[in-house]
Coordinates of N, CA, C and O in Angstrom, one line a residue:
X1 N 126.0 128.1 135.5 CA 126.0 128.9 134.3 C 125.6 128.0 133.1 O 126.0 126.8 133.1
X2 N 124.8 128.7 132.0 CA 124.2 127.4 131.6 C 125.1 128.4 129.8 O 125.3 129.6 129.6
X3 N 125.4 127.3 129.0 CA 125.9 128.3 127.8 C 125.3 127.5 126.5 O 125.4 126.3 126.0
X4 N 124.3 128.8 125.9 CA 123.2 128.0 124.7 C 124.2 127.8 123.7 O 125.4 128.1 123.5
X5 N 123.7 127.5 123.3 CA 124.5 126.7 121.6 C 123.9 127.6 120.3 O 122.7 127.5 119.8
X6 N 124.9 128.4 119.8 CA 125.1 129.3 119.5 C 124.3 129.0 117.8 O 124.4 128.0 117.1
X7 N 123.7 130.0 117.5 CA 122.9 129.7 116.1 C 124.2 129.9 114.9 O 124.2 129.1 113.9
X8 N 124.9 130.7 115.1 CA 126.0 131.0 114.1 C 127.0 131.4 114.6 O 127.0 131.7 115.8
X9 N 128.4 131.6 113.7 CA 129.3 131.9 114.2 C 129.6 133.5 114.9 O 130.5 134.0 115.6
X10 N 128.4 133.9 114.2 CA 128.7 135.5 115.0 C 127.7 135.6 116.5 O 127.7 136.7 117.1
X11 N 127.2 134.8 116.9 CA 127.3 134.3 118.4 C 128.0 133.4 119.1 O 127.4 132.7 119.9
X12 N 129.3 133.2 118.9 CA 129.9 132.7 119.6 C 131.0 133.7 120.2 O 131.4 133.5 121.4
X13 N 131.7 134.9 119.5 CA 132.3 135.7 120.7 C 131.8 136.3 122.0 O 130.6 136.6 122.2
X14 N 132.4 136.3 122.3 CA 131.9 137.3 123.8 C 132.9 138.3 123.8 O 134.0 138.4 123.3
X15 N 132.0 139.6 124.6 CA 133.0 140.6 124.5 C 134.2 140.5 125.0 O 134.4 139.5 125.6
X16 N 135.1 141.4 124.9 CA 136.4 141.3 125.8 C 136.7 140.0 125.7 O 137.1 139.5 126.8
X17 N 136.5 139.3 124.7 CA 137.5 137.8 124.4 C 138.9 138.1 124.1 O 139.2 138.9 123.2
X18 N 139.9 137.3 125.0 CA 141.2 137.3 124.8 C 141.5 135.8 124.4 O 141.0 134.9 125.1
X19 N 142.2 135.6 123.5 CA 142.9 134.0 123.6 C 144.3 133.9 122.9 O 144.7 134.6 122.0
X20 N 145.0 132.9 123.5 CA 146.6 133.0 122.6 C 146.3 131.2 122.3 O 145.5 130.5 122.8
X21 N 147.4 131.0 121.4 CA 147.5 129.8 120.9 C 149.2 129.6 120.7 O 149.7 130.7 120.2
X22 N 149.9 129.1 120.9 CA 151.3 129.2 121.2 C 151.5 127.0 121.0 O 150.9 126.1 121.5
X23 N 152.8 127.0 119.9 CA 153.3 125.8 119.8 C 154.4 125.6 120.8 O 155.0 126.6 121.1
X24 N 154.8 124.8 121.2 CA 156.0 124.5 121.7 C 156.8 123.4 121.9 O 156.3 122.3 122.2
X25 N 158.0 123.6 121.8 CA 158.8 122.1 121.2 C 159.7 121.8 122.5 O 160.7 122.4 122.3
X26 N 159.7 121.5 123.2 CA 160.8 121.2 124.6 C 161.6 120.0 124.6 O 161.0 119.2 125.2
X27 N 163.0 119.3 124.1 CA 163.2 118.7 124.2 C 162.9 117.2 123.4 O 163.3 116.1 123.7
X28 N 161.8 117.6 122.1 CA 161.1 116.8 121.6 C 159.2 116.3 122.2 O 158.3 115.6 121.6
X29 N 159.2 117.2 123.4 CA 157.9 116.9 124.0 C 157.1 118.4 123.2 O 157.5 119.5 123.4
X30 N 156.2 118.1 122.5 CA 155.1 119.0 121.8 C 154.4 119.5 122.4 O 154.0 118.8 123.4
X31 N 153.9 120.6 122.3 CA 152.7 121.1 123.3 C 152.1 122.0 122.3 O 152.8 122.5 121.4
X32 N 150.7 122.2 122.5 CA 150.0 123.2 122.1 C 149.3 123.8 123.3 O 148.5 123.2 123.9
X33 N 149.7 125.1 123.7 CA 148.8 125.9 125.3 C 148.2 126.5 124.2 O 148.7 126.7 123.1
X34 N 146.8 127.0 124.9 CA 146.1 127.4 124.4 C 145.5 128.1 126.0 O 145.2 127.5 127.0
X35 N 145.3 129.9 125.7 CA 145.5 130.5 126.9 C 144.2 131.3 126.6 O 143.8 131.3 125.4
X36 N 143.3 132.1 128.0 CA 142.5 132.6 127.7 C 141.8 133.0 128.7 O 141.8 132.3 129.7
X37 N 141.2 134.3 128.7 CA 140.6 134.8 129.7 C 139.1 134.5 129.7 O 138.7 134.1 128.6
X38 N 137.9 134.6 131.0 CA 137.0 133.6 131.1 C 136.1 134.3 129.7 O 135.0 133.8 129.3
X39 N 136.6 135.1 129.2 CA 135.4 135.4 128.2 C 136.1 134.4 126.6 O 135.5 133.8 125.8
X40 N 137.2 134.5 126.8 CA 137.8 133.9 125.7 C 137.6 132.5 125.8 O 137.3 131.8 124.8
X41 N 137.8 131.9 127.3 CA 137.0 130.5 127.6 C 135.8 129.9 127.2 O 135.8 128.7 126.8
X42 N 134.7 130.8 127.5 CA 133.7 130.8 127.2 C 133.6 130.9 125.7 O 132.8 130.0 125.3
X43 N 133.9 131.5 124.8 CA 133.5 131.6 123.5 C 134.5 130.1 122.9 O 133.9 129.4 122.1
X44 N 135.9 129.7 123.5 CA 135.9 128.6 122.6 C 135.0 127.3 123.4 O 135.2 126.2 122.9
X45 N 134.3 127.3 124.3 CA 132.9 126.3 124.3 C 131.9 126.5 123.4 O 131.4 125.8 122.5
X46 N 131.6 127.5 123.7 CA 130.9 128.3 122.5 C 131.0 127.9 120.9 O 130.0 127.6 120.2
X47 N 132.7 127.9 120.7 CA 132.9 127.6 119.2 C 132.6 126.1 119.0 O 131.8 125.7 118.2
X48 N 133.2 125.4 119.9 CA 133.0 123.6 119.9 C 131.7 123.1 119.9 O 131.3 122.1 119.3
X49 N 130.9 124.0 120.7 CA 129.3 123.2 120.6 C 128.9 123.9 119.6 O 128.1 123.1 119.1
X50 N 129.0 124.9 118.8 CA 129.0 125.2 117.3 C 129.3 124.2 116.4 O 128.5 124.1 115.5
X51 N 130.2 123.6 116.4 CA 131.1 122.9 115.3 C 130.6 121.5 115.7 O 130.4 120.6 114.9
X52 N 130.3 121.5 116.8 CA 130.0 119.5 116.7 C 128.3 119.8 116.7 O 127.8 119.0 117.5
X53 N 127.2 120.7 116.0 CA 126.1 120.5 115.4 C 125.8 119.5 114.9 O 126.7 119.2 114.1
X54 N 124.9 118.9 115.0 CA 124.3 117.6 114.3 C 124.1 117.8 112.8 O 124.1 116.9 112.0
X55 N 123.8 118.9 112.7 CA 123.8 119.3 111.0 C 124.8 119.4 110.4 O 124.8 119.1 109.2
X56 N 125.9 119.9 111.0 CA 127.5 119.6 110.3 C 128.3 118.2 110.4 O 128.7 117.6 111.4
X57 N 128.3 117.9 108.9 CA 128.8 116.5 108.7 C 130.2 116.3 109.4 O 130.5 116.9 110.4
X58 N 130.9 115.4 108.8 CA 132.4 114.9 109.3 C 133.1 115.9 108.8 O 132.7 116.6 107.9
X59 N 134.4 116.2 109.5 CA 135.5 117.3 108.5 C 134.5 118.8 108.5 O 134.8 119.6 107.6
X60 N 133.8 119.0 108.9 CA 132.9 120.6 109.1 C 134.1 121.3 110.3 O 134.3 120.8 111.4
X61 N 134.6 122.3 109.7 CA 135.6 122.6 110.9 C 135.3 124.1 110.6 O 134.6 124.5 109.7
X62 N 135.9 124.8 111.8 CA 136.1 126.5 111.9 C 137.9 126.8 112.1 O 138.5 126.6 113.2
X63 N 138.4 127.3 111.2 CA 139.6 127.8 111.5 C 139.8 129.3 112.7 O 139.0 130.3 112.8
X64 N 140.7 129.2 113.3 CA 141.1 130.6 113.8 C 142.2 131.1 113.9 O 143.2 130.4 113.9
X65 N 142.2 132.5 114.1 CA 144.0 132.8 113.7 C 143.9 134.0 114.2 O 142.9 134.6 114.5
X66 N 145.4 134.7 114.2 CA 145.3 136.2 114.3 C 143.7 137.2 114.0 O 143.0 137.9 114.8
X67 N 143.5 136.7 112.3 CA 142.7 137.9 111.8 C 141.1 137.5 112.2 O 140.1 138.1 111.8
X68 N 140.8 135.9 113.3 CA 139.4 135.8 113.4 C 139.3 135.1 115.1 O 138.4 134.3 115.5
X69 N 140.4 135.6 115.9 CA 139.8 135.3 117.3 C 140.9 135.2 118.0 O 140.6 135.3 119.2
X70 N 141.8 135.2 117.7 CA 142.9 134.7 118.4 C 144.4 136.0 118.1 O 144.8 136.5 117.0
X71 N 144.7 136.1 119.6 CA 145.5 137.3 119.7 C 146.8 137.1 118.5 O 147.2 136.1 118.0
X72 N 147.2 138.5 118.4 CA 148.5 138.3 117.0 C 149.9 138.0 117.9 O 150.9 137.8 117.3
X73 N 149.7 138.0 119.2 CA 151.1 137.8 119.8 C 150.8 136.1 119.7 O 151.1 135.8 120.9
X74 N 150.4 135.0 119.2 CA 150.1 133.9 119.4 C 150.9 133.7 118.0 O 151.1 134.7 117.3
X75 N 151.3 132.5 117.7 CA 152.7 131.9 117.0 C 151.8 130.5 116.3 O 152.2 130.1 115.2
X76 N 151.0 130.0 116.7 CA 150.2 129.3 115.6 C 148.8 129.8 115.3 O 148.6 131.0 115.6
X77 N 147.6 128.9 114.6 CA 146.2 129.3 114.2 C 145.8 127.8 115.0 O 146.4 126.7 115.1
X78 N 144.8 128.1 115.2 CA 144.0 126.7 115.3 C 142.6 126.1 114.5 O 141.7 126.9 114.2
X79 N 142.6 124.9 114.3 CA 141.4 124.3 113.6 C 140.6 123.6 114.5 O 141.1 122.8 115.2
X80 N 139.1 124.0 114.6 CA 138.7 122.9 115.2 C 137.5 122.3 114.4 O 136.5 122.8 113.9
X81 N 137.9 121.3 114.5 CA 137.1 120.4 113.0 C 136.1 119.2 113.9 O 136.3 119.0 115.1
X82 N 134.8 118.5 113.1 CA 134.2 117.6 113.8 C 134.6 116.3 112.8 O 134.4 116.2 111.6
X83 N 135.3 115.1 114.0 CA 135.1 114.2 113.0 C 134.7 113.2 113.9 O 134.7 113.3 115.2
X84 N 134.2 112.0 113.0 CA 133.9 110.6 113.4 C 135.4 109.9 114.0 O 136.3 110.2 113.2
X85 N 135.8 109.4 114.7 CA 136.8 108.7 115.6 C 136.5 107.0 115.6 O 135.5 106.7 116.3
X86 N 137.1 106.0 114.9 CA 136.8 105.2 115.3 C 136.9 104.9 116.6 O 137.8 105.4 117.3
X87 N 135.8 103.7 117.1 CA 136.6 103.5 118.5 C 136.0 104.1 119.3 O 136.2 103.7 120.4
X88 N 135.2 105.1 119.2 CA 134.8 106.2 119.7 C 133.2 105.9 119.7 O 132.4 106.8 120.1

């Protein structure tokens, strides 16, 4: 399966995209699950090879949340941002 790199952000869903985002604190161990059906899978590759474009500088990020991708039974939003990493 080959998945093109999306010109804008209104090609990056896919239909019937489901995704949840859920925090969780166990004992002091953090977690972020991040859940998703294969269309919802597919769109956040979709979002990431969007966001790490070579034309978008450092800190060029896309937010998501209830009201822009991500289901309302999910308990956080997520950011995914492009940055330089030293070290990297």
């Amino acid at each position: 399966m080959n998945i093109n790199e999306p010109e804008g952000l209104t090609e990056v869903w896919e239909d019937n995209c489901k995704i949840e985002a859920f925090y969780e604190d166990f004992d002091g161990e953090r977690n972020v699950t991040i859940s998703a059906n294969r269309e919802g899978l597919i769109s956040l590759a979709k979002l990431m090879l969007y966001v790490a474009r070579e034309e978008h500088e450092d800190f060029y990020h896309v937010h998501i949340d209830e009201y822009s991708g991500i289901e309302s039974s999910s308990n956080i939003g997520l950011i995914f941002q492009k940055k330089r990493i030293q070290g990297a």
